[in-house]
Tab-separated table of C-alpha atoms (C1' of nucleotides) in Angstrom:
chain	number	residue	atom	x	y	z
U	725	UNK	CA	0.000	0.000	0.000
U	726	UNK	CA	1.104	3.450	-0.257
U	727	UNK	CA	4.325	3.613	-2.142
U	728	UNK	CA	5.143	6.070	0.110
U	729	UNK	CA	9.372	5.400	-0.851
U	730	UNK	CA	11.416	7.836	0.562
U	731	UNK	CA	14.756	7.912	0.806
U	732	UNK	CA	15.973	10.170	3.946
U	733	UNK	CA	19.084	8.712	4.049
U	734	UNK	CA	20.436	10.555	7.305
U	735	UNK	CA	23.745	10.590	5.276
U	736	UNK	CA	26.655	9.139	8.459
U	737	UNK	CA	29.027	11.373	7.931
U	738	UNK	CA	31.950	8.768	8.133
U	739	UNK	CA	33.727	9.772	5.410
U	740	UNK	CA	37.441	8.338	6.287
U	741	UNK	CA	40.216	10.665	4.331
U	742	UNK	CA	43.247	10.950	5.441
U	743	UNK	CA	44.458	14.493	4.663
U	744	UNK	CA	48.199	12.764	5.399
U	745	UNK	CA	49.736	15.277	2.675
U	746	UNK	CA	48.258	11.568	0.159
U	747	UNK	CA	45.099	12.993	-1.946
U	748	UNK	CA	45.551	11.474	-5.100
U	749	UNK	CA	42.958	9.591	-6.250
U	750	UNK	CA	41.573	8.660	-2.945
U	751	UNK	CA	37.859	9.140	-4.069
U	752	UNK	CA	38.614	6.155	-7.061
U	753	UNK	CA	39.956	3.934	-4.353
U	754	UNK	CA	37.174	4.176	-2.219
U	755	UNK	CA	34.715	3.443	-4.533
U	756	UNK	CA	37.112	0.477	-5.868
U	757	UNK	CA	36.849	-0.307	-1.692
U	758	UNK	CA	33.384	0.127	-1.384
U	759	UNK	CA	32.359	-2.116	-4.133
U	760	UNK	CA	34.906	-4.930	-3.742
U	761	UNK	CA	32.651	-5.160	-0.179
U	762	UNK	CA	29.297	-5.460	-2.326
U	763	UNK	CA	28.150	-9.174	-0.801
U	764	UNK	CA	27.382	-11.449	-3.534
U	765	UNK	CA	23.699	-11.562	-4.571
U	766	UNK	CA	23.738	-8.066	-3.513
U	767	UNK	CA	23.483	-4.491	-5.453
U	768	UNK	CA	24.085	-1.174	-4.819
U	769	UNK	CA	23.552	2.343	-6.576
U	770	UNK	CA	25.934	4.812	-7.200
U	771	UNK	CA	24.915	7.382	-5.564
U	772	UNK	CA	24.887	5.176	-2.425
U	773	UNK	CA	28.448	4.635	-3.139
U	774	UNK	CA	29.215	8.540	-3.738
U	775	UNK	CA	26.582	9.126	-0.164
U	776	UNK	CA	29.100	6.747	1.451
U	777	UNK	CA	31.691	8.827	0.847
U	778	UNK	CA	30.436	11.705	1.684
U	779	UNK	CA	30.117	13.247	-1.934
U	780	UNK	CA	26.581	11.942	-3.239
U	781	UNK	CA	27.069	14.663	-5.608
U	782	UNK	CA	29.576	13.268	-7.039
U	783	UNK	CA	27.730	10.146	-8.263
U	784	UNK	CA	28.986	10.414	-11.392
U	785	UNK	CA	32.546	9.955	-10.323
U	786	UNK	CA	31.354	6.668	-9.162
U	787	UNK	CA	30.483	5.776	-12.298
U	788	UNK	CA	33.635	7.633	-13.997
U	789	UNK	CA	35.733	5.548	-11.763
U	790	UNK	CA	34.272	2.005	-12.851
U	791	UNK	CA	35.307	2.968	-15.738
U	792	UNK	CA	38.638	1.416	-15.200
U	793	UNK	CA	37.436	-1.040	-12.612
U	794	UNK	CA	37.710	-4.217	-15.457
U	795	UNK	CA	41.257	-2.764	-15.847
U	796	UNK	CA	42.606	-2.399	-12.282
U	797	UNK	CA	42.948	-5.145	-9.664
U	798	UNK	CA	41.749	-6.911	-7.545
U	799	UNK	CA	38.924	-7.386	-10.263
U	800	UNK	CA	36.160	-5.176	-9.080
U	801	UNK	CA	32.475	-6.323	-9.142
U	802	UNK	CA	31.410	-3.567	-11.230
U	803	UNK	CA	27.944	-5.402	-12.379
U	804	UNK	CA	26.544	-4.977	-8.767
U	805	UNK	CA	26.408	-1.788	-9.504
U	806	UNK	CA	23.466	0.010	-11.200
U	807	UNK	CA	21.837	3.602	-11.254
U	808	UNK	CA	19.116	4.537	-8.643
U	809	UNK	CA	16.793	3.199	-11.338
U	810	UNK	CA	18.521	-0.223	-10.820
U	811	UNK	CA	18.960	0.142	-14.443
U	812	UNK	CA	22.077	-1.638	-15.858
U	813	UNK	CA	23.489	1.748	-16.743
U	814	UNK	CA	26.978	0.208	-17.079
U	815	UNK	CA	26.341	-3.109	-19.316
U	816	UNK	CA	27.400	-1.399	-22.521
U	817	UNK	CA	30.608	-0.592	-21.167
U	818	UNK	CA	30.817	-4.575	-20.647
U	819	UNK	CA	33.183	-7.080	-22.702
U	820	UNK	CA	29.829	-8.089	-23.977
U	821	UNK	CA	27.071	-5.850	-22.764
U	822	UNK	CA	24.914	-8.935	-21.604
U	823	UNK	CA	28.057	-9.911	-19.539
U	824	UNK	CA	26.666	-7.819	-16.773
U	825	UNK	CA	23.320	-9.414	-16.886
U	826	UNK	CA	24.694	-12.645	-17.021
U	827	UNK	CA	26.791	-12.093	-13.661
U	828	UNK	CA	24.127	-10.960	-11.855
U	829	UNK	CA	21.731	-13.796	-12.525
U	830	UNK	CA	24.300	-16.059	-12.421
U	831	UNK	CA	24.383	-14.708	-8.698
U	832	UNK	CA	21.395	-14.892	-7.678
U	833	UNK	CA	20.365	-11.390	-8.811
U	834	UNK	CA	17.107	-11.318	-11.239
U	835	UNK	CA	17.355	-9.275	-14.469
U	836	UNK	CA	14.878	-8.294	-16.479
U	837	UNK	CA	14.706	-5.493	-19.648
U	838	UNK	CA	17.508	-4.538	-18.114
U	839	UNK	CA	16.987	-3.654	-14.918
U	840	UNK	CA	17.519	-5.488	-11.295
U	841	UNK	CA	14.486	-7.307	-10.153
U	842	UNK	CA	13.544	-6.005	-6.598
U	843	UNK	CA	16.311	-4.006	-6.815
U	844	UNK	CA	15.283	-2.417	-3.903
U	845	UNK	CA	15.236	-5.546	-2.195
U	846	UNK	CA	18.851	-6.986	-3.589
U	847	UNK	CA	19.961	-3.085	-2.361
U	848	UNK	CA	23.095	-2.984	-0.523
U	849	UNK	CA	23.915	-0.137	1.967
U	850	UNK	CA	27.707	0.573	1.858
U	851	UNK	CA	26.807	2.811	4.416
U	852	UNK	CA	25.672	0.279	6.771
U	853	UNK	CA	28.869	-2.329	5.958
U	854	UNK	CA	31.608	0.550	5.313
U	855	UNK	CA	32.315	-0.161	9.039
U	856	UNK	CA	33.017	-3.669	7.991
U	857	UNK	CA	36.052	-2.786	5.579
U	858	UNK	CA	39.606	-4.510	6.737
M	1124	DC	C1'	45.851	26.073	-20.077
M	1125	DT	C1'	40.897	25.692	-21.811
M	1126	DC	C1'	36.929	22.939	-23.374
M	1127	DC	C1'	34.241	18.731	-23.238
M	1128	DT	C1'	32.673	14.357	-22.046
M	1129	DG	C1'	31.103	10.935	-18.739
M	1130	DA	C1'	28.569	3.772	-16.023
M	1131	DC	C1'	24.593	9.830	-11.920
M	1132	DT	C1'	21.208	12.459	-9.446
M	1133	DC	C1'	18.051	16.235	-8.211
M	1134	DA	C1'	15.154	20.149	-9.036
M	1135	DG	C1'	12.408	22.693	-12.091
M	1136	DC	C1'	9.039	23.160	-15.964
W	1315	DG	C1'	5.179	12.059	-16.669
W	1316	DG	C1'	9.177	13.146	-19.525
W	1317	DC	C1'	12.802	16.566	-20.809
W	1318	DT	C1'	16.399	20.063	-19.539
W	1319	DG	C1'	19.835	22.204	-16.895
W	1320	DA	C1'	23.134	22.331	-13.305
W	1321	DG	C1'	26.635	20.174	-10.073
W	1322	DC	C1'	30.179	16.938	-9.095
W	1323	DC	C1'	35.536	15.455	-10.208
W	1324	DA	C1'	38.755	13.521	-13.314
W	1325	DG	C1'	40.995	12.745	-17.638
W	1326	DG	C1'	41.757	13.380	-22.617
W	1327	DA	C1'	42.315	16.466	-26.874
DNA sequence: CTCCTGACTCAGC
DNA sequence: GGCTGAGCCAGGA
């Protein structure tokens, strides 16, 4: 009843730079971080990742920074993460596109014209597990 | 050094 | 209900 879906997202400000003299390109490796902690059977949004980090407005980095996420390593689960829509935003950029699709099913995860099947339900906080990192 | 694009998201119309 | 513009940061031309 009432899809009454909010999302207030009281946004932990737990945000863990180091501002040792080290910036570089601490916001990629968090996100690399974040999403190597994605449980399997699990997705997560970018923006979640970006809220995580303390820059939700940055989403788009997220995104930017998966980019290279089939190139660096550890290998980094980049299909288990979609848009807010939990569209698969990200398959074309996919060996082949339906790769994504494929790894998500084959995990558990339900895909259909594209998009995550309850993806609100297979939603992963990193907000809630970034405590559990190392 | 400047301009533009990009796997996003929100607010406004 | 869909389209547009703006904001974010980084990298390439």
């Amino acid at each position: 009843m009432s899809a009454s879906n909010k999302k207030p997202s009281p946004l932990t400000k737990l945000s863990t730079v180091q501002p040792s003299g080290k910036k570089d390109d601490n916001f990629f490796q968090q996100v690399f971080d974040v999403v190597r902690q994605i449980p399997r059977g699990r997705v997560t949004s970018y923006g979640a990742i970006a809220a995580s980090l303390g820059a939700k407005t940055s989403s788009r980095l997220v995104g930017y920074a998966m980019n290279g996420a089939g190139s660096i390593r550890p290998k980094v689960p980049a299909h288990r993460v979609v848009n807010r829509n939990g569209d698969l935003t990200g398959m074309h950029h996919f060996s082949p596109p339906e790769r994504m699709q494929q790894l998500l099913e084959k995990e558990g995860v339900k895909v259909e014209n594209n998009r995550v099947v309850d993806f609100k339900k297979k939603f992963w906080d990193p907000s809630e597990h970034a405590d559990d990192a190392d």
